[in-house]
mmCIF file of C-alpha atoms in Angstrom:
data_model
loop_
_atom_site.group_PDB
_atom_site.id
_atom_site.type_symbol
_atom_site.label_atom_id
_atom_site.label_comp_id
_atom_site.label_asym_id
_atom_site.label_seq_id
_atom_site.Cartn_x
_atom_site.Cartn_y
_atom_site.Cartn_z
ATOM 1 C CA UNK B 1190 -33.171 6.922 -22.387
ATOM 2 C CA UNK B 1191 -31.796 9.305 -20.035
ATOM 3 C CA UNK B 1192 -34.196 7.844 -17.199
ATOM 4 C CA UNK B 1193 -32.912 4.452 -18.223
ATOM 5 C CA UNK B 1194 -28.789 5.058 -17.514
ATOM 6 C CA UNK B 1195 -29.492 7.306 -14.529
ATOM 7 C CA UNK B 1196 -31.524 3.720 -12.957
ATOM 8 C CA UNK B 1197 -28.688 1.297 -14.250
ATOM 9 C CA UNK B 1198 -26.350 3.772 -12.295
ATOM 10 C CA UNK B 1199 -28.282 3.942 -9.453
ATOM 11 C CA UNK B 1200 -28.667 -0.250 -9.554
ATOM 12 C CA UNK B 1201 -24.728 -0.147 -9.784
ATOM 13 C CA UNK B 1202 -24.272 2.291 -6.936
ATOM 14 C CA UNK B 1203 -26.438 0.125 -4.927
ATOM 15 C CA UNK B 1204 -25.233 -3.107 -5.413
ATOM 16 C CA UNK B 1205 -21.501 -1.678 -4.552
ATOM 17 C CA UNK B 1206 -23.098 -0.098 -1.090
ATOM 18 C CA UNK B 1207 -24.556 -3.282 -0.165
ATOM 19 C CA UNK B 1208 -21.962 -5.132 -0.684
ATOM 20 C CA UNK B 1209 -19.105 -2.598 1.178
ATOM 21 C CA UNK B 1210 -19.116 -4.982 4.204
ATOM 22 C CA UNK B 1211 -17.736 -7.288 2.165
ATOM 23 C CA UNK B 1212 -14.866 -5.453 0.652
ATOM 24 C CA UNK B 1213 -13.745 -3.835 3.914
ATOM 25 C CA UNK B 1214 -13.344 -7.381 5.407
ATOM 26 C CA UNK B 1215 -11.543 -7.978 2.105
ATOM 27 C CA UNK B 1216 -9.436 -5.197 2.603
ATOM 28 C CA UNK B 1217 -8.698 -5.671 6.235
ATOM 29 C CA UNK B 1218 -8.037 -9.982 5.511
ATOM 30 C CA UNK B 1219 -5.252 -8.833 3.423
ATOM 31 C CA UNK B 1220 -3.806 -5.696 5.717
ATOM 32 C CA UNK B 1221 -4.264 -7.811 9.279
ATOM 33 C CA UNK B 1222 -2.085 -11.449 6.915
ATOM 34 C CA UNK B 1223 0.596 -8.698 5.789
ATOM 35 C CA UNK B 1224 1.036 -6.641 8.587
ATOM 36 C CA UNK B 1225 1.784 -10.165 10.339
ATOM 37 C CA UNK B 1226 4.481 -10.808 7.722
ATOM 38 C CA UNK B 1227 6.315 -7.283 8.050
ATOM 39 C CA UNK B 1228 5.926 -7.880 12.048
ATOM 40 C CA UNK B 1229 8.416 -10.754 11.531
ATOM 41 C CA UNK B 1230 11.542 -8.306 9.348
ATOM 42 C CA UNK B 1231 13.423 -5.437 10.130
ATOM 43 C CA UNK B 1232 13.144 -4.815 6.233
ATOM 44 C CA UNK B 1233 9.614 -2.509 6.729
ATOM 45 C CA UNK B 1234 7.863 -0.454 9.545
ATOM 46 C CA UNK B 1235 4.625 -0.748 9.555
ATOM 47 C CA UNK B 1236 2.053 2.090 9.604
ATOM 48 C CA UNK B 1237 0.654 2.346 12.919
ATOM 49 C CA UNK B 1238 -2.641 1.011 13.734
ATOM 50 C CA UNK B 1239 -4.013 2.155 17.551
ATOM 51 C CA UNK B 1240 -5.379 -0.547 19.145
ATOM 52 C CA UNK B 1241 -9.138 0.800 19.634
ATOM 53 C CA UNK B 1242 -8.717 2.343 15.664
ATOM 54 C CA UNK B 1243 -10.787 0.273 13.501
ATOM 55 C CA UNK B 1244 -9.106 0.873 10.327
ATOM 56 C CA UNK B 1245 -10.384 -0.277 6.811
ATOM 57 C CA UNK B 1246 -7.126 -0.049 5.070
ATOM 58 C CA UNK B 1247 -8.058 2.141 2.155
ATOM 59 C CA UNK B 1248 -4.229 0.924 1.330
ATOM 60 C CA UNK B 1249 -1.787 -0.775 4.025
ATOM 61 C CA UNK B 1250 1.658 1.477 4.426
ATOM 62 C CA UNK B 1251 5.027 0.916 5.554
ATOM 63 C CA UNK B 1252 8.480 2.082 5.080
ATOM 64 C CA UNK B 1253 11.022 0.483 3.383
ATOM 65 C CA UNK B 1254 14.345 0.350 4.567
ATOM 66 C CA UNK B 1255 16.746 2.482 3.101
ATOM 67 C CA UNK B 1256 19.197 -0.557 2.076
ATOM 68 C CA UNK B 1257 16.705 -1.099 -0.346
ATOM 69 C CA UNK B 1258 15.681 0.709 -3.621
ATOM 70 C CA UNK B 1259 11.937 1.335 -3.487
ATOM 71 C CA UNK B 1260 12.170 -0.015 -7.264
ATOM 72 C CA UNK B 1261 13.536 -2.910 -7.019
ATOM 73 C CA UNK B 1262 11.572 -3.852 -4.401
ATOM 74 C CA UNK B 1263 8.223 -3.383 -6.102
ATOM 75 C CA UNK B 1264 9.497 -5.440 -9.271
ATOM 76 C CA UNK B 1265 10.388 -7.765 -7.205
ATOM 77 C CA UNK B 1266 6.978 -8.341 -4.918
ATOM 78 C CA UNK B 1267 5.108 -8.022 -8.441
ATOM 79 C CA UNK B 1268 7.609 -10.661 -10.465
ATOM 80 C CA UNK B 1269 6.431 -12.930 -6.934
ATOM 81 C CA UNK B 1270 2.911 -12.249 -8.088
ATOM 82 C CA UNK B 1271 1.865 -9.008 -5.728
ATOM 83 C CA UNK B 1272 -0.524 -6.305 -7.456
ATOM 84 C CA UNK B 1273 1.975 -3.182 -7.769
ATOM 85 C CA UNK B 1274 1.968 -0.717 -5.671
ATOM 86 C CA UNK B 1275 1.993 2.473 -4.778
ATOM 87 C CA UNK B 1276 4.044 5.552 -3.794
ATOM 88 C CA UNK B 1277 3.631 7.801 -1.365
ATOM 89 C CA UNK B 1278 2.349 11.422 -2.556
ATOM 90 C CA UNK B 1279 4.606 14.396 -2.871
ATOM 91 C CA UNK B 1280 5.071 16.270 0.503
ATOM 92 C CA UNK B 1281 2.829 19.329 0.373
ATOM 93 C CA UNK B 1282 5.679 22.119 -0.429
ATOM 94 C CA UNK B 1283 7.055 19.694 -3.745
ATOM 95 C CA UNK B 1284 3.379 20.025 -4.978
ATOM 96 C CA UNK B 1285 3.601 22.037 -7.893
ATOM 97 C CA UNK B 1286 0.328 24.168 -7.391
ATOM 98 C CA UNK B 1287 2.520 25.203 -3.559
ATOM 99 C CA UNK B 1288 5.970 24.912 -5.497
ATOM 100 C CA UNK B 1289 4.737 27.887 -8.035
ATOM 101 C CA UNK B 1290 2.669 29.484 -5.733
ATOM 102 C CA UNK B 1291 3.592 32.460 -3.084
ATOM 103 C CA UNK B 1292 3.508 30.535 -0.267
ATOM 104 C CA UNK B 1293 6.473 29.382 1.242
ATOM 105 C CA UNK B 1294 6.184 26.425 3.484
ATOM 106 C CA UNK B 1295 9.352 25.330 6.356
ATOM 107 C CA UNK B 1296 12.085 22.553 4.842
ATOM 108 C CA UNK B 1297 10.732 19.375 5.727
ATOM 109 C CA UNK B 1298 14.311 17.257 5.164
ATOM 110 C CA UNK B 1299 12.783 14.320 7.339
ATOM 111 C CA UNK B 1300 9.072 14.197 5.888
ATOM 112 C CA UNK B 1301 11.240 14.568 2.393
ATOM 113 C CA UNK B 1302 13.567 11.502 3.381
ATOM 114 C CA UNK B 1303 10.729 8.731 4.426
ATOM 115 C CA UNK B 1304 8.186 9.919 1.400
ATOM 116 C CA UNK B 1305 11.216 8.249 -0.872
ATOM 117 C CA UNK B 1306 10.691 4.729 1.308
ATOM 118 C CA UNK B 1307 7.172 4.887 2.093
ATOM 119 C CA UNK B 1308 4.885 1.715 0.013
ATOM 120 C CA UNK B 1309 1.006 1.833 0.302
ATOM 121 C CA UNK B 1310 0.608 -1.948 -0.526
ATOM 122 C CA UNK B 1311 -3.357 -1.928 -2.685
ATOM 123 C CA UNK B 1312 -5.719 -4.240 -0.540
ATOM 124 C CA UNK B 1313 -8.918 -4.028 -2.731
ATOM 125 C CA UNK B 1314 -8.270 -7.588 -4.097
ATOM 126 C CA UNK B 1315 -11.555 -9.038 -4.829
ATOM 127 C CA UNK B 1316 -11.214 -12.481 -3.210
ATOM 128 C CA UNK B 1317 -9.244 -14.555 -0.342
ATOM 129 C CA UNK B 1318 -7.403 -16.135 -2.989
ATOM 130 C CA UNK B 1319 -5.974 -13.581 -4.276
ATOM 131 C CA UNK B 1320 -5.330 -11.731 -0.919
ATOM 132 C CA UNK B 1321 -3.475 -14.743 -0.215
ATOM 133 C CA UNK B 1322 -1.430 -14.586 -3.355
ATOM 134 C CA UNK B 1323 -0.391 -11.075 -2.295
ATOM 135 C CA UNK B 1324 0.590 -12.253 1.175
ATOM 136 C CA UNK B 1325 3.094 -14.724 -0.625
ATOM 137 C CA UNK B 1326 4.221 -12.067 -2.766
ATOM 138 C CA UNK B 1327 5.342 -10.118 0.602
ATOM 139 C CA UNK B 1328 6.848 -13.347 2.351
ATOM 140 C CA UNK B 1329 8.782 -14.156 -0.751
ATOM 141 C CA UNK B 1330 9.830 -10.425 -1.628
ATOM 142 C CA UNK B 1331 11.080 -9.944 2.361
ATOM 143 C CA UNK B 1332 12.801 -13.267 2.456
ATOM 144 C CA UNK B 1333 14.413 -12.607 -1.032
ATOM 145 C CA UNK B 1334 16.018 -9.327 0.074
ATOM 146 C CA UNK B 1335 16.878 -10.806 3.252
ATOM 147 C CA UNK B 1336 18.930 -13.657 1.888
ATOM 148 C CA UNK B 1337 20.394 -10.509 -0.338
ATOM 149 C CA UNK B 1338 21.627 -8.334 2.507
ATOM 150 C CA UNK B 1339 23.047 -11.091 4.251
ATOM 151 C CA UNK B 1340 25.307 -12.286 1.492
ATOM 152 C CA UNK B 1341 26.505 -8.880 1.225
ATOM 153 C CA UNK B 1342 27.688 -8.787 4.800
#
């Protein structure tokens, strides 16, 4: 029995490794559509992406403009149909295993500031349609708070 799960593990393990090609061009459909949609707003900065870097886009990252509350935006791009996303992680000193430990690391205020603002968008959707769907989210999410700043001013 034991010999039996170990093989269905290794079968599942296999078929995901043969099959990785597929997901990174997933992964970088979705990241190349998006990044093409923030190029075009002043409302996110993209991560940077060197031009010889071959990236897979574990996730795709930007930061949101401070005009807008990280919050709202997400409920927003998921209520347009976009897969949540996610948040930056804490800067190394608000860790708590640093935080309660001896070490003392230098203030960070600018780190601290973007971490609040930074998105990591998920790009492991499992098809082009629904890579697509998440590229509509972002068009209708950017044009939504556009239309919102501008009535304010």
């Amino acid at each position: 029995q034991k010999k039996a799960a170990e093989n269905t593990l290794f079968q599942i393990a296999l078929a995901q490794t043969e099959r990785i090609s597929h997901f990174i061009k997933l992964r970088r459909y979705v990241s190349l559509k998006m990044l093409n949609v923030i190029s075009k707003s002043s409302l996110l900065r993209p991560q940077l992406v060197e031009k010889n870097v071959f990236s897979s886009f574990y996730t795709l990252s930007a930061v949101l403009s401070e005009k807008i509350k990280w919050k709202e935006f997400q409920k927003k791009f998921v209520y347009f149909g976009g897969d949540s996303f996610y948040a930056a992680s804490k800067i190394v000193q608000d860790e708590p295993s640093i935080k309660n430990s001896k070490y003392k690391l230098s203030k960070t205020p600018v780190a601290k500031k973007l971490q609040k603002n930074i998105i990591n968008f998920c790009t492991n959707q499992g098809s082009i349609k629904d890579a697509n769907r998440q590229v509509l989210a972002l068009k209708k999410t950017i044009k939504f708070f556009h239309n919102l700043l501008h009535e304010k001013n």
